[in-house]
Amino acid sequence: GQSLEQPSEVTAVEGAIVQINCTYQTSGFYGLSWYQQHDGGAPTFLSYNALDGLEETGRFSSFLSRSDSYGYLLLQELQMKDSASYFCAVRKAGGSYIPTFGRGTSLIVHP
Amino acid sequence: DVKVTQSSRYLVKRTGEKVFLECVQDMDHENMFWYRQDPGLGLRLIYFSYDVKMKEKGDIPEGYSVSREKKERFSLILESASTNQTSMYLCASSPNSGRLQETQYFGPGTRLLVL
C-alpha cells in the first residue's frame, strides 16, 4: 500500500519562506506531484519531481529524495494569495495509473 | 487551456435517489478520474478510466459506479444515494503521455448534499 503524510496546517508571514513536507510509505512510485487548492476552488497542478533533487518554478520549488522517502514544496517571497491548501500526490509504479493524494496542508499567510 | 466541466456546482438529492454526475473534458485526454473530497481527508479516488469503456476501482468505489461511453465524458453514478455520500465530488483528466500524465486537470467540483 501507500500513504502520504503532510502537516495539517502551516502559518507564515508575507515575504517569508515556508516549506511543506511530504513523507511517504510506498513500494515504488513514478514521482511526486504537488497541487494547490484555494478555498472553494479546484486543485491546480504546481510541480512534479520524477527524479531526486530540486525543481524550481518561479517562487515555488519542489524537492524529492527517494532514499529518504521524503519530499517538500518550498514557497518563497510569500504573498497573501498563497494562502491555500497544498497536496502532495504519488502514482504507484507498475500497473495502471492510480494516484494517491496526501490529506493536504493548509497554508495561512499573515500580513 | 484545458477545460474540465462538471454538470452541476450544487446538487441536493434525497436518500435512495439515483444520482448522475457528469464530467466533460475538451483536451482529448485518455485518463479521467472521479474523487471525493471531505474535510481532513483530502482527495480520495473513487474510480479511474484510462480509455473508453475501461475503468478501474480507486480507494473508495463502494456505492458508486461509472460510465465512459465517449472519450471526453466520464459519468459518476450513485445508484442509491445515502447521507454518507454528501461530499464535494471532483472530476479530473490527464493525458497518457510520459511526464504529462502526471498533470491532472480538475473540474470546479460538484457539492452534493443527500438529505
Tab-separated table of C-alpha atoms in Angstrom:
chain	number	residue	atom	x	y	z
A	1	GLY	CA	0.000	0.000	0.000
A	2	GLN	CA	0.963	3.616	0.109
A	3	SER	CA	0.336	6.579	2.374
A	4	LEU	CA	1.498	10.157	2.365
A	5	GLU	CA	1.890	12.305	5.447
A	6	GLN	CA	1.719	16.096	5.443
A	7	PRO	CA	1.331	18.617	8.254
A	8	SER	CA	-2.275	19.706	8.556
A	9	GLU	CA	-1.506	23.408	8.877
A	10	VAL	CA	1.404	25.799	8.408
A	11	THR	CA	1.399	29.529	9.113
A	12	ALA	CA	3.860	32.174	7.931
A	13	VAL	CA	4.099	35.903	7.286
A	14	GLU	CA	4.150	37.724	3.996
A	15	GLY	CA	7.578	37.788	2.396
A	16	ALA	CA	8.816	34.756	4.316
A	17	ILE	CA	9.864	31.322	3.063
A	18	VAL	CA	7.896	28.239	4.025
A	19	GLN	CA	8.500	24.536	3.472
A	20	ILE	CA	5.694	21.980	3.324
A	21	ASN	CA	6.908	18.437	3.853
A	22	CYS	CA	5.525	15.213	2.465
A	23	THR	CA	6.707	11.838	3.678
A	24	TYR	CA	5.510	8.674	2.083
A	25	GLN	CA	5.462	4.941	2.521
A	26	THR	CA	5.108	3.226	-0.796
A	27	SER	CA	6.941	0.454	-2.543
A	28	GLY	CA	7.884	2.024	-5.843
A	29	PHE	CA	6.338	5.052	-7.472
A	30	TYR	CA	6.884	7.228	-10.519
A	31	GLY	CA	7.356	10.587	-8.853
A	32	LEU	CA	5.920	13.214	-6.526
A	33	SER	CA	3.420	15.884	-7.589
A	34	TRP	CA	2.146	18.979	-5.817
A	35	TYR	CA	-1.234	20.688	-6.192
A	36	GLN	CA	-2.623	23.948	-4.841
A	37	GLN	CA	-6.262	24.473	-3.934
A	38	HIS	CA	-7.801	27.759	-2.861
A	39	ASP	CA	-10.968	27.744	-0.769
A	40	GLY	CA	-13.904	26.950	-2.996
A	41	GLY	CA	-11.671	26.273	-5.987
A	42	ALA	CA	-10.388	23.276	-7.868
A	43	PRO	CA	-6.911	21.830	-7.282
A	44	THR	CA	-4.341	23.098	-9.767
A	45	PHE	CA	-1.062	21.411	-10.652
A	46	LEU	CA	2.100	23.062	-9.335
A	47	SER	CA	5.032	20.743	-9.922
A	48	TYR	CA	6.254	17.213	-10.485
A	49	ASN	CA	9.533	15.574	-9.452
A	50	ALA	CA	10.377	12.456	-11.410
A	51	LEU	CA	13.976	12.387	-10.190
A	52	ASP	CA	15.696	13.192	-6.919
A	53	GLY	CA	16.642	16.802	-6.493
A	54	LEU	CA	15.202	20.262	-6.686
A	55	GLU	CA	12.861	21.584	-9.374
A	56	GLU	CA	12.272	25.317	-9.475
A	57	THR	CA	9.322	27.151	-10.983
A	58	GLY	CA	9.376	30.822	-10.108
A	59	ARG	CA	8.730	31.348	-6.404
A	60	PHE	CA	7.903	27.670	-5.926
A	61	SER	CA	10.388	24.821	-5.733
A	62	SER	CA	9.845	21.137	-5.097
A	63	PHE	CA	12.300	18.572	-3.835
A	64	LEU	CA	12.374	14.790	-3.821
A	65	SER	CA	14.625	12.285	-2.075
A	66	ARG	CA	13.631	8.702	-2.803
A	67	SER	CA	16.242	7.304	-0.421
A	68	ASP	CA	14.677	9.294	2.431
A	69	SER	CA	11.062	8.721	1.265
A	70	TYR	CA	10.623	12.448	1.545
A	71	GLY	CA	9.752	15.471	-0.492
A	72	TYR	CA	8.848	19.086	0.103
A	73	LEU	CA	7.358	22.147	-1.518
A	74	LEU	CA	9.204	25.394	-0.892
A	75	LEU	CA	7.389	28.686	-1.308
A	76	GLN	CA	9.497	31.848	-1.326
A	77	GLU	CA	8.550	35.518	-1.021
A	78	LEU	CA	5.178	34.510	0.346
A	79	GLN	CA	2.164	36.512	-0.729
A	80	MET	CA	-1.302	36.648	0.759
A	81	LYS	CA	-2.652	34.886	-2.325
A	82	ASP	CA	-0.520	31.843	-1.458
A	83	SER	CA	-2.941	31.081	1.387
A	84	ALA	CA	-4.417	27.797	0.203
A	85	SER	CA	-4.261	24.058	0.723
A	86	TYR	CA	-1.353	22.154	-0.764
A	87	PHE	CA	-1.492	18.453	-1.601
A	88	CYS	CA	1.290	16.054	-2.463
A	89	ALA	CA	0.460	13.055	-4.654
A	90	VAL	CA	2.174	9.937	-5.964
A	91	ARG	CA	1.362	7.394	-8.619
A	92	LYS	CA	2.356	3.844	-7.819
A	93	ALA	CA	4.773	2.269	-10.271
A	94	GLY	CA	3.666	-0.701	-12.317
A	95	GLY	CA	0.172	-1.499	-13.482
A	96	SER	CA	-2.328	1.218	-14.182
A	97	TYR	CA	-2.435	4.830	-13.217
A	98	ILE	CA	-3.799	5.022	-9.675
A	99	PRO	CA	-2.825	8.256	-7.915
A	100	THR	CA	-2.866	8.779	-4.165
A	101	PHE	CA	-3.094	12.200	-2.540
A	102	GLY	CA	-1.985	13.322	0.878
A	103	ARG	CA	-4.575	14.885	3.169
A	104	GLY	CA	-3.348	18.365	2.397
A	105	THR	CA	-1.622	21.195	4.254
A	106	SER	CA	-3.485	24.419	4.901
A	107	LEU	CA	-1.077	27.344	4.487
A	108	ILE	CA	-2.108	30.564	6.187
A	109	VAL	CA	-0.138	33.660	5.243
A	110	HIS	CA	-0.394	36.602	7.636
A	111	PRO	CA	0.347	40.225	6.739
B	1	ASP	CA	-6.276	25.836	-21.981
B	2	VAL	CA	-7.590	22.526	-20.786
B	3	LYS	CA	-11.143	22.740	-19.676
B	4	VAL	CA	-12.881	20.233	-17.453
B	5	THR	CA	-16.521	20.939	-16.771
B	6	GLN	CA	-18.943	19.315	-14.378
B	7	SER	CA	-22.685	19.298	-14.888
B	8	SER	CA	-23.641	20.941	-11.594
B	9	ARG	CA	-21.906	23.042	-8.940
B	10	TYR	CA	-24.502	22.221	-6.294
B	11	LEU	CA	-26.912	19.328	-6.047
B	12	VAL	CA	-29.442	18.320	-3.416
B	13	LYS	CA	-30.856	14.804	-3.529
B	14	ARG	CA	-32.887	12.551	-1.261
B	15	THR	CA	-31.760	9.260	0.233
B	16	GLY	CA	-32.353	6.410	-2.184
B	17	GLU	CA	-32.346	8.543	-5.327
B	18	LYS	CA	-30.161	7.636	-8.281
B	19	VAL	CA	-27.697	10.436	-8.934
B	20	PHE	CA	-25.701	11.168	-12.072
B	21	LEU	CA	-22.659	13.432	-12.028
B	22	GLU	CA	-21.312	14.307	-15.448
B	23	CYS	CA	-17.813	15.400	-16.383
B	24	VAL	CA	-16.589	16.563	-19.785
B	25	GLN	CA	-13.051	17.440	-20.864
B	26	ASP	CA	-12.085	19.119	-24.114
B	27	MET	CA	-8.415	18.156	-24.480
B	28	ASP	CA	-8.700	14.605	-25.802
B	29	HIS	CA	-7.205	13.183	-22.594
B	30	GLU	CA	-7.132	9.424	-22.185
B	31	ASN	CA	-7.278	9.387	-18.371
B	32	MET	CA	-10.231	10.590	-16.340
B	33	PHE	CA	-10.826	10.410	-12.609
B	34	TRP	CA	-13.515	10.860	-10.007
B	35	TYR	CA	-12.561	11.923	-6.480
B	36	ARG	CA	-14.463	12.891	-3.424
B	37	GLN	CA	-13.081	15.488	-1.059
B	38	ASP	CA	-14.035	15.663	2.589
B	39	PRO	CA	-12.576	17.936	5.288
B	40	GLY	CA	-9.442	16.448	6.800
B	41	LEU	CA	-9.405	13.517	4.404
B	42	GLY	CA	-8.012	15.132	1.273
B	43	LEU	CA	-8.855	13.746	-2.151
B	44	ARG	CA	-9.826	10.117	-2.329
B	45	LEU	CA	-10.054	8.333	-5.659
B	46	ILE	CA	-13.379	6.672	-6.406
B	47	TYR	CA	-12.834	5.447	-9.970
B	48	PHE	CA	-10.384	5.924	-12.773
B	49	SER	CA	-10.779	5.385	-16.527
B	50	TYR	CA	-7.833	5.121	-18.927
B	51	ASP	CA	-9.865	4.648	-22.108
B	52	VAL	CA	-13.402	4.480	-23.417
B	53	LYS	CA	-15.357	1.727	-21.647
B	54	MET	CA	-12.350	0.974	-19.416
B	55	LYS	CA	-12.435	1.606	-15.695
B	56	GLU	CA	-10.611	0.712	-12.537
B	57	LYS	CA	-11.670	0.963	-8.932
B	58	GLY	CA	-9.962	3.501	-6.758
B	59	ASP	CA	-9.731	3.568	-2.996
B	60	ILE	CA	-13.442	4.007	-2.218
B	61	PRO	CA	-15.632	2.584	-5.022
B	62	GLU	CA	-18.376	1.175	-2.798
B	63	GLY	CA	-21.754	2.705	-3.554
B	64	TYR	CA	-20.576	4.193	-6.857
B	65	SER	CA	-20.359	3.163	-10.475
B	66	VAL	CA	-19.022	4.935	-13.547
B	67	SER	CA	-19.613	5.084	-17.262
B	68	ARG	CA	-17.320	6.172	-20.076
B	69	GLU	CA	-19.027	5.760	-23.425
B	70	LYS	CA	-17.140	8.605	-25.110
B	71	LYS	CA	-13.568	9.712	-24.605
B	72	GLU	CA	-14.485	13.206	-23.446
B	73	ARG	CA	-17.203	12.223	-20.965
B	74	PHE	CA	-16.937	10.374	-17.644
B	75	SER	CA	-20.019	9.907	-15.505
B	76	LEU	CA	-20.239	9.020	-11.834
B	77	ILE	CA	-23.388	7.260	-10.692
B	78	LEU	CA	-24.695	6.890	-7.191
B	79	GLU	CA	-27.129	4.000	-7.554
B	80	SER	CA	-28.947	4.757	-4.318
B	81	ALA	CA	-27.748	7.908	-2.632
B	82	SER	CA	-27.062	7.823	1.077
B	83	THR	CA	-26.332	10.614	3.543
B	84	ASN	CA	-22.704	9.496	3.914
B	85	GLN	CA	-22.223	10.332	0.244
B	86	THR	CA	-22.714	14.008	0.986
B	87	SER	CA	-19.430	15.462	-0.202
B	88	MET	CA	-17.570	17.511	-2.797
B	89	TYR	CA	-17.017	15.492	-5.968
B	90	LEU	CA	-14.131	16.421	-8.232
B	91	CYS	CA	-13.512	15.192	-11.739
B	92	ALA	CA	-10.068	15.335	-13.346
B	93	SER	CA	-8.363	14.366	-16.575
B	94	SER	CA	-4.803	13.852	-17.748
B	95	PRO	CA	-3.054	12.814	-20.953
B	96	ASN	CA	-1.430	9.422	-21.210
B	97	SER	CA	1.959	10.505	-22.491
B	98	GLY	CA	5.157	10.495	-20.436
B	99	ARG	CA	5.618	13.211	-17.876
B	100	LEU	CA	2.420	14.972	-18.926
B	101	GLN	CA	0.309	12.199	-17.437
B	102	GLU	CA	1.420	13.358	-14.012
B	103	THR	CA	-0.541	16.583	-14.508
B	104	GLN	CA	-4.194	16.277	-13.639
B	105	TYR	CA	-6.638	18.999	-14.643
B	106	PHE	CA	-9.571	19.342	-12.297
B	107	GLY	CA	-13.123	20.484	-12.835
B	108	PRO	CA	-14.761	23.021	-10.488
B	109	GLY	CA	-16.418	20.307	-8.399
B	110	THR	CA	-19.974	19.353	-7.522
B	111	ARG	CA	-21.083	19.817	-3.948
B	112	LEU	CA	-23.654	17.098	-3.291
B	113	LEU	CA	-25.984	17.133	-0.324
B	114	VAL	CA	-28.006	13.982	0.337
B	115	LEU	CA	-30.943	14.504	2.682
